[in-house]
Amino acid sequence: MFDSRHLRVLREVARTGSYSAAARELGYTQPAISQQMRALERAAGTPLVVRVGRRMRLTEAGEVLNRHAATILSAPASAEEEVAAIAGLRAGRVRVIAFPSGSSTLVPAAIAKVTRRHPGLRVEFAEAEPPESVERLREGDCDIALAFSYDGDDPDQDAEGAVADLAAVPLCADRLYAVLPAGHRLARRRRIRLADLAGERWIAGCPRCRGHLVQACAAVGFTPAITFSTDDVAVVQGLVAADLGVALLPGLALDSVHHSGVVARPVEPPSVRRITAYTLPDLAAVRSIAVTLDSLREVAAELPSRA
């Protein structure tokens, strides 16, 4: 490794042609210049300058090193400027992963807020259901992961282990609704008792949502007859509209897609899922991550109250 101070001396010797002139320009003594040049030649393992008359001339190795010295010396300044741009929110990248209903409601508005306030920031986005989204955060595939948990879940657990090691930003409570065909016998009710749907065929969602459905139905005394499973909200509602079953969907999912052939009613007893944004504790202090989390929190606060 070459010392940057020695490289500056080499460049000044090459420019001025003498140790004494380089010493004057750099504010050193001539012996100090000679000492630093000897140290640089030891590091290079070969002579870098030769005396020709009253002037110093670079050897072939000296020419090569002098040519690269400008790039080497400018690298710290370039790095400093780039880091300063990121720290000052004039540049940088934030990677977000969210589940589908969050990615179609919370995420677009949050990204719009961030990029409007900080045009230099680039927000990248991908989709994944929890717990995959949280695992991808741990693996370094993203900076922020949106996930959800249902009432009754351990708040410090995801489906594959503890999340207590992560920085958590609660966003909102998302109420669950019974989704019925528009012509269903219970469609005119303002609220639907879950127990009144005991004899229905059911359409289940992602594994976590399916697990909550089974748990909620068991709590009121029945096991749901699940005939279809899909995590596509549009497909769920299409199946319901075709009178092939009923479903339990969160409000964000209904905001993202709403089929004209279905009705959605709050379910009794009330049930909600908690939406949370996770990041790594050290990342929470990064300004670009912090402002993105702030925007997600703002967007969530603007949602209609669901719980």
Tab-separated table of C-alpha atoms in Angstrom:
chain	number	residue	atom	x	y	z
A	1	MET	CA	0.000	0.000	0.000
A	2	PHE	CA	1.273	3.461	-0.905
A	3	ASP	CA	1.002	6.297	1.615
A	4	SER	CA	-1.037	9.178	0.178
A	5	ARG	CA	1.423	11.709	1.634
A	6	HIS	CA	4.272	10.076	-0.276
A	7	LEU	CA	2.250	10.090	-3.491
A	8	ARG	CA	1.640	13.835	-3.151
A	9	VAL	CA	5.395	14.323	-2.755
A	10	LEU	CA	6.052	12.234	-5.878
A	11	ARG	CA	3.596	14.302	-7.925
A	12	GLU	CA	5.172	17.567	-6.753
A	13	VAL	CA	8.689	16.312	-7.483
A	14	ALA	CA	7.533	15.266	-10.962
A	15	ARG	CA	5.913	18.688	-11.537
A	16	THR	CA	8.736	20.871	-10.195
A	17	GLY	CA	11.706	18.693	-11.104
A	18	SER	CA	13.515	19.048	-7.766
A	19	TYR	CA	13.285	18.110	-4.121
A	20	SER	CA	13.898	21.695	-2.982
A	21	ALA	CA	11.095	23.106	-5.140
A	22	ALA	CA	8.730	20.356	-4.002
A	23	ALA	CA	9.646	21.139	-0.375
A	24	ARG	CA	8.786	24.837	-0.866
A	25	GLU	CA	5.436	24.042	-2.495
A	26	LEU	CA	4.431	21.513	0.158
A	27	GLY	CA	5.820	23.394	3.160
A	28	TYR	CA	8.325	20.653	4.042
A	29	THR	CA	12.074	20.693	4.502
A	30	GLN	CA	14.182	19.216	1.731
A	31	PRO	CA	15.417	16.358	4.015
A	32	ALA	CA	11.779	15.510	4.748
A	33	ILE	CA	11.050	15.291	1.013
A	34	SER	CA	14.098	13.061	0.500
A	35	GLN	CA	13.010	10.833	3.391
A	36	GLN	CA	9.469	10.452	2.060
A	37	MET	CA	10.716	9.638	-1.427
A	38	ARG	CA	13.013	6.936	-0.029
A	39	ALA	CA	10.055	5.480	1.897
A	40	LEU	CA	7.971	5.462	-1.277
A	41	GLU	CA	10.744	3.728	-3.228
A	42	ARG	CA	11.013	1.080	-0.498
A	43	ALA	CA	7.277	0.478	-0.774
A	44	ALA	CA	7.547	0.279	-4.577
A	45	GLY	CA	10.627	-1.951	-4.463
A	46	THR	CA	12.337	0.002	-7.229
A	47	PRO	CA	13.816	3.482	-7.861
A	48	LEU	CA	11.215	6.062	-8.836
A	49	VAL	CA	13.427	9.106	-9.571
A	50	VAL	CA	16.931	9.666	-10.894
A	51	ARG	CA	18.999	12.844	-10.897
A	52	VAL	CA	19.847	14.241	-14.309
A	53	GLY	CA	22.035	17.307	-13.886
A	54	ARG	CA	20.217	19.660	-11.514
A	55	ARG	CA	16.809	18.096	-12.055
A	56	MET	CA	15.043	14.978	-10.864
A	57	ARG	CA	13.522	12.779	-13.534
A	58	LEU	CA	11.010	9.961	-13.018
A	59	THR	CA	12.001	6.434	-13.900
A	60	GLU	CA	9.619	4.257	-15.883
A	61	ALA	CA	8.157	2.931	-12.601
A	62	GLY	CA	7.947	6.502	-11.317
A	63	GLU	CA	6.003	7.553	-14.434
A	64	VAL	CA	3.549	4.700	-13.947
A	65	LEU	CA	3.026	5.485	-10.272
A	66	ASN	CA	2.705	9.215	-10.967
A	67	ARG	CA	0.074	8.493	-13.596
A	68	HIS	CA	-1.998	6.471	-11.104
A	69	ALA	CA	-1.369	8.830	-8.188
A	70	ALA	CA	-3.995	11.336	-9.365
A	71	THR	CA	-6.678	8.668	-9.305
A	72	ILE	CA	-5.495	7.265	-5.979
A	73	LEU	CA	-5.404	10.706	-4.359
A	74	SER	CA	-8.802	11.738	-5.724
A	75	ALA	CA	-10.519	8.543	-4.530
A	76	PRO	CA	-10.921	9.646	-0.869
A	77	ALA	CA	-12.357	12.983	-1.962
A	78	SER	CA	-14.765	11.252	-4.341
A	79	ALA	CA	-15.750	8.783	-1.651
A	80	GLU	CA	-16.234	11.619	0.837
A	81	GLU	CA	-18.494	13.498	-1.578
A	82	GLU	CA	-20.522	10.397	-2.390
A	83	VAL	CA	-20.996	9.539	1.277
A	84	ALA	CA	-21.897	13.162	2.042
A	85	ALA	CA	-24.511	13.073	-0.738
A	86	ILE	CA	-26.083	9.959	0.773
A	87	ALA	CA	-25.962	11.388	4.293
A	88	GLY	CA	-27.522	14.610	3.009
A	89	LEU	CA	-30.298	12.727	1.146
A	90	ARG	CA	-29.036	14.069	-2.197
A	91	ALA	CA	-28.359	10.498	-3.308
A	92	GLY	CA	-28.827	6.963	-2.089
A	93	ARG	CA	-30.938	3.851	-2.441
A	94	VAL	CA	-33.618	2.317	-0.226
A	95	ARG	CA	-34.887	-1.212	-0.923
A	96	VAL	CA	-38.396	-2.065	0.291
A	97	ILE	CA	-40.146	-5.442	0.314
A	98	ALA	CA	-43.882	-5.640	1.080
A	99	PHE	CA	-46.785	-8.071	0.897
A	100	PRO	CA	-49.200	-7.559	-2.050
A	101	SER	CA	-52.017	-5.583	-0.383
A	102	GLY	CA	-49.448	-3.339	1.318
A	103	SER	CA	-47.512	-2.901	-1.909
A	104	SER	CA	-50.613	-1.629	-3.712
A	105	THR	CA	-51.768	0.760	-0.973
A	106	LEU	CA	-49.120	1.867	1.541
A	107	VAL	CA	-45.958	1.590	-0.551
A	108	PRO	CA	-46.801	3.689	-3.665
A	109	ALA	CA	-47.927	6.704	-1.622
A	110	ALA	CA	-44.888	6.416	0.677
A	111	ILE	CA	-42.456	6.230	-2.255
A	112	ALA	CA	-44.156	9.258	-3.819
A	113	LYS	CA	-43.654	11.243	-0.596
A	114	VAL	CA	-39.997	10.259	-0.314
A	115	THR	CA	-39.082	11.047	-3.922
A	116	ARG	CA	-41.015	14.308	-3.885
A	117	ARG	CA	-39.135	15.493	-0.795
A	118	HIS	CA	-35.770	14.004	-1.738
A	119	PRO	CA	-35.521	13.665	-5.545
A	120	GLY	CA	-32.005	12.237	-5.321
A	121	LEU	CA	-33.137	9.153	-3.411
A	122	ARG	CA	-33.938	5.993	-5.366
A	123	VAL	CA	-36.489	3.650	-3.780
A	124	GLU	CA	-36.544	0.098	-5.120
A	125	PHE	CA	-39.425	-2.259	-4.432
A	126	ALA	CA	-40.194	-5.990	-4.500
A	127	GLU	CA	-42.996	-8.217	-3.200
A	128	ALA	CA	-42.936	-11.036	-0.665
A	129	GLU	CA	-45.336	-12.337	1.952
A	130	PRO	CA	-44.181	-12.608	5.557
A	131	PRO	CA	-42.217	-14.367	6.914
A	132	GLU	CA	-40.214	-14.412	3.646
A	133	SER	CA	-40.040	-10.607	3.607
A	134	VAL	CA	-38.498	-10.553	7.106
A	135	GLU	CA	-36.031	-13.296	6.232
A	136	ARG	CA	-34.931	-11.368	3.141
A	137	LEU	CA	-34.302	-8.341	5.373
A	138	ARG	CA	-32.000	-10.444	7.550
A	139	GLU	CA	-30.245	-11.798	4.462
A	140	GLY	CA	-29.493	-8.282	3.198
A	141	ASP	CA	-31.872	-8.341	0.227
A	142	CYS	CA	-33.735	-5.248	1.409
A	143	ASP	CA	-33.535	-2.370	3.881
A	144	ILE	CA	-37.189	-2.285	4.979
A	145	ALA	CA	-39.634	-5.195	5.133
A	146	LEU	CA	-43.376	-4.764	5.590
A	147	ALA	CA	-45.063	-7.629	7.406
A	148	PHE	CA	-48.248	-8.335	9.312
A	149	SER	CA	-49.381	-10.384	12.269
A	150	TYR	CA	-52.866	-11.271	13.452
A	151	ASP	CA	-54.441	-10.771	16.837
A	152	GLY	CA	-53.432	-13.742	18.910
A	153	ASP	CA	-50.004	-14.053	17.274
A	154	ASP	CA	-46.944	-13.579	19.468
A	155	PRO	CA	-45.843	-10.015	18.540
A	156	ASP	CA	-42.190	-11.022	18.929
A	157	GLN	CA	-42.483	-14.004	16.607
A	158	ASP	CA	-42.860	-14.490	12.895
A	159	ALA	CA	-43.635	-17.882	11.384
A	160	GLU	CA	-39.956	-18.823	11.351
A	161	GLY	CA	-38.578	-17.290	14.523
A	162	ALA	CA	-38.126	-14.189	16.635
A	163	VAL	CA	-38.306	-10.687	15.191
A	164	ALA	CA	-37.414	-9.030	18.503
A	165	ASP	CA	-33.883	-8.475	17.164
A	166	LEU	CA	-35.236	-6.106	14.503
A	167	ALA	CA	-36.266	-2.445	14.719
A	168	ALA	CA	-40.064	-2.391	14.404
A	169	VAL	CA	-42.207	0.571	13.308
A	170	PRO	CA	-45.940	-0.123	13.866
A	171	LEU	CA	-47.969	1.299	10.985
A	172	CYS	CA	-51.655	0.478	11.399
A	173	ALA	CA	-54.324	-2.011	12.427
A	174	ASP	CA	-56.120	-3.526	9.441
A	175	ARG	CA	-59.642	-4.808	10.215
A	176	LEU	CA	-60.852	-8.080	8.724
A	177	TYR	CA	-64.069	-8.354	6.739
A	178	ALA	CA	-66.329	-11.224	5.777
A	179	VAL	CA	-66.561	-11.221	1.977
A	180	LEU	CA	-69.802	-12.681	0.597
A	181	PRO	CA	-71.502	-12.949	-2.798
A	182	ALA	CA	-73.741	-9.927	-3.380
A	183	GLY	CA	-76.803	-12.200	-3.310
A	184	HIS	CA	-75.855	-14.035	-0.110
A	185	ARG	CA	-78.553	-14.475	2.555
A	186	LEU	CA	-76.477	-12.414	5.020
A	187	ALA	CA	-75.364	-9.706	2.583
A	188	ARG	CA	-77.778	-7.080	3.960
A	189	ARG	CA	-76.433	-7.284	7.485
A	190	ARG	CA	-74.165	-4.463	8.649
A	191	ARG	CA	-71.966	-6.936	10.520
A	192	ILE	CA	-71.497	-10.673	10.136
A	193	ARG	CA	-71.102	-13.077	13.035
A	194	LEU	CA	-68.348	-15.494	12.099
A	195	ALA	CA	-70.325	-18.339	13.668
A	196	ASP	CA	-73.164	-17.701	11.187
A	197	LEU	CA	-70.806	-18.758	8.370
A	198	ALA	CA	-70.053	-22.174	9.852
A	199	GLY	CA	-71.776	-24.080	7.054
A	200	GLU	CA	-70.153	-22.169	4.197
A	201	ARG	CA	-67.396	-23.195	1.837
A	202	TRP	CA	-64.300	-21.076	2.394
A	203	ILE	CA	-61.586	-19.566	0.221
A	204	ALA	CA	-58.274	-19.237	2.088
A	205	GLY	CA	-55.300	-16.979	1.367
A	206	CYS	CA	-51.578	-17.164	2.111
A	207	PRO	CA	-50.377	-19.689	4.736
A	208	ARG	CA	-50.398	-17.081	7.518
A	209	CYS	CA	-53.908	-15.899	6.564
A	210	ARG	CA	-55.149	-19.478	6.284
A	211	GLY	CA	-53.780	-20.226	9.743
A	212	HIS	CA	-55.615	-17.235	11.197
A	213	LEU	CA	-58.853	-18.237	9.479
A	214	VAL	CA	-58.701	-21.707	11.009
A	215	GLN	CA	-57.845	-20.246	14.424
A	216	ALA	CA	-60.650	-17.650	14.313
A	217	CYS	CA	-63.249	-20.211	13.264
A	218	ALA	CA	-62.104	-22.648	15.945
A	219	ALA	CA	-62.573	-19.891	18.533
A	220	VAL	CA	-66.300	-19.687	17.677
A	221	GLY	CA	-66.802	-23.434	17.464
A	222	PHE	CA	-66.293	-24.719	13.931
A	223	THR	CA	-63.689	-25.838	11.417
A	224	PRO	CA	-63.919	-24.013	8.075
A	225	ALA	CA	-64.456	-26.168	4.977
A	226	ILE	CA	-61.665	-24.716	2.790
A	227	THR	CA	-62.328	-25.557	-0.847
A	228	PHE	CA	-59.963	-23.081	-2.567
A	229	SER	CA	-56.657	-21.476	-1.611
A	230	THR	CA	-55.054	-18.515	-3.341
A	231	ASP	CA	-53.151	-15.430	-2.206
A	232	ASP	CA	-54.408	-13.427	-5.210
A	233	VAL	CA	-57.056	-11.026	-3.868
A	234	ALA	CA	-58.671	-10.597	-7.278
A	235	VAL	CA	-59.047	-14.383	-7.633
A	236	VAL	CA	-60.492	-14.681	-4.122
A	237	GLN	CA	-63.152	-12.112	-4.908
A	238	GLY	CA	-63.854	-13.648	-8.302
A	239	LEU	CA	-64.512	-17.011	-6.633
A	240	VAL	CA	-66.741	-15.358	-4.040
A	241	ALA	CA	-68.663	-13.458	-6.734
A	242	ALA	CA	-69.242	-16.773	-8.542
A	243	ASP	CA	-70.849	-18.109	-5.322
A	244	LEU	CA	-68.116	-20.681	-4.841
A	245	GLY	CA	-67.427	-19.740	-1.237
A	246	VAL	CA	-66.898	-16.935	1.273
A	247	ALA	CA	-63.668	-15.394	2.510
A	248	LEU	CA	-62.090	-13.341	5.277
A	249	LEU	CA	-60.102	-10.414	3.857
A	250	PRO	CA	-58.339	-7.413	5.423
A	251	GLY	CA	-59.316	-3.880	4.551
A	252	LEU	CA	-56.084	-3.114	2.648
A	253	ALA	CA	-56.787	-6.059	0.354
A	254	LEU	CA	-60.273	-4.704	-0.340
A	255	ASP	CA	-58.808	-1.242	-1.006
A	256	SER	CA	-56.458	-2.680	-3.599
A	257	VAL	CA	-59.133	-4.720	-5.439
A	258	HIS	CA	-62.910	-4.640	-4.977
A	259	HIS	CA	-65.157	-6.835	-7.133
A	260	SER	CA	-68.616	-5.447	-7.847
A	261	GLY	CA	-70.138	-8.887	-7.289
A	262	VAL	CA	-69.182	-9.123	-3.609
A	263	VAL	CA	-70.030	-7.355	-0.357
A	264	ALA	CA	-67.657	-6.913	2.560
A	265	ARG	CA	-68.927	-6.653	6.124
A	266	PRO	CA	-67.031	-6.260	9.416
A	267	VAL	CA	-66.789	-9.627	11.108
A	268	GLU	CA	-67.821	-10.364	14.697
A	269	PRO	CA	-66.008	-10.920	16.956
A	270	PRO	CA	-63.735	-8.167	15.567
A	271	SER	CA	-60.413	-9.310	14.190
A	272	VAL	CA	-57.469	-7.278	12.915
A	273	ARG	CA	-53.990	-7.769	11.569
A	274	ARG	CA	-51.172	-5.466	12.650
A	275	ILE	CA	-49.053	-3.940	9.888
A	276	THR	CA	-45.409	-3.331	10.831
A	277	ALA	CA	-42.339	-2.075	8.994
A	278	TYR	CA	-39.101	-3.784	10.051
A	279	THR	CA	-35.492	-2.814	9.514
A	280	LEU	CA	-32.157	-3.754	11.065
A	281	PRO	CA	-31.344	-1.711	14.191
A	282	ASP	CA	-28.195	-0.209	12.639
A	283	LEU	CA	-30.072	0.730	9.453
A	284	ALA	CA	-32.697	2.636	11.440
A	285	ALA	CA	-30.103	5.390	12.001
A	286	VAL	CA	-29.447	5.831	8.249
A	287	ARG	CA	-31.257	8.980	7.143
A	288	SER	CA	-32.600	7.556	3.880
A	289	ILE	CA	-34.096	4.604	5.764
A	290	ALA	CA	-35.484	6.873	8.480
A	291	VAL	CA	-37.261	9.212	6.058
A	292	THR	CA	-38.764	6.239	4.210
A	293	LEU	CA	-40.076	4.796	7.471
A	294	ASP	CA	-41.479	8.230	8.340
A	295	SER	CA	-43.304	8.348	5.008
A	296	LEU	CA	-44.766	4.879	5.527
A	297	ARG	CA	-45.973	5.965	8.970
A	298	GLU	CA	-47.556	9.118	7.511
A	299	VAL	CA	-49.367	7.187	4.778
A	300	ALA	CA	-50.658	4.639	7.291
A	301	ALA	CA	-51.955	7.433	9.520
A	302	GLU	CA	-53.937	8.830	6.577
A	303	LEU	CA	-55.828	5.552	6.069
A	304	PRO	CA	-59.456	5.358	7.234
A	305	SER	CA	-59.727	3.886	10.726
A	306	ARG	CA	-60.282	0.169	10.447
A	307	ALA	CA	-60.075	-1.154	13.985
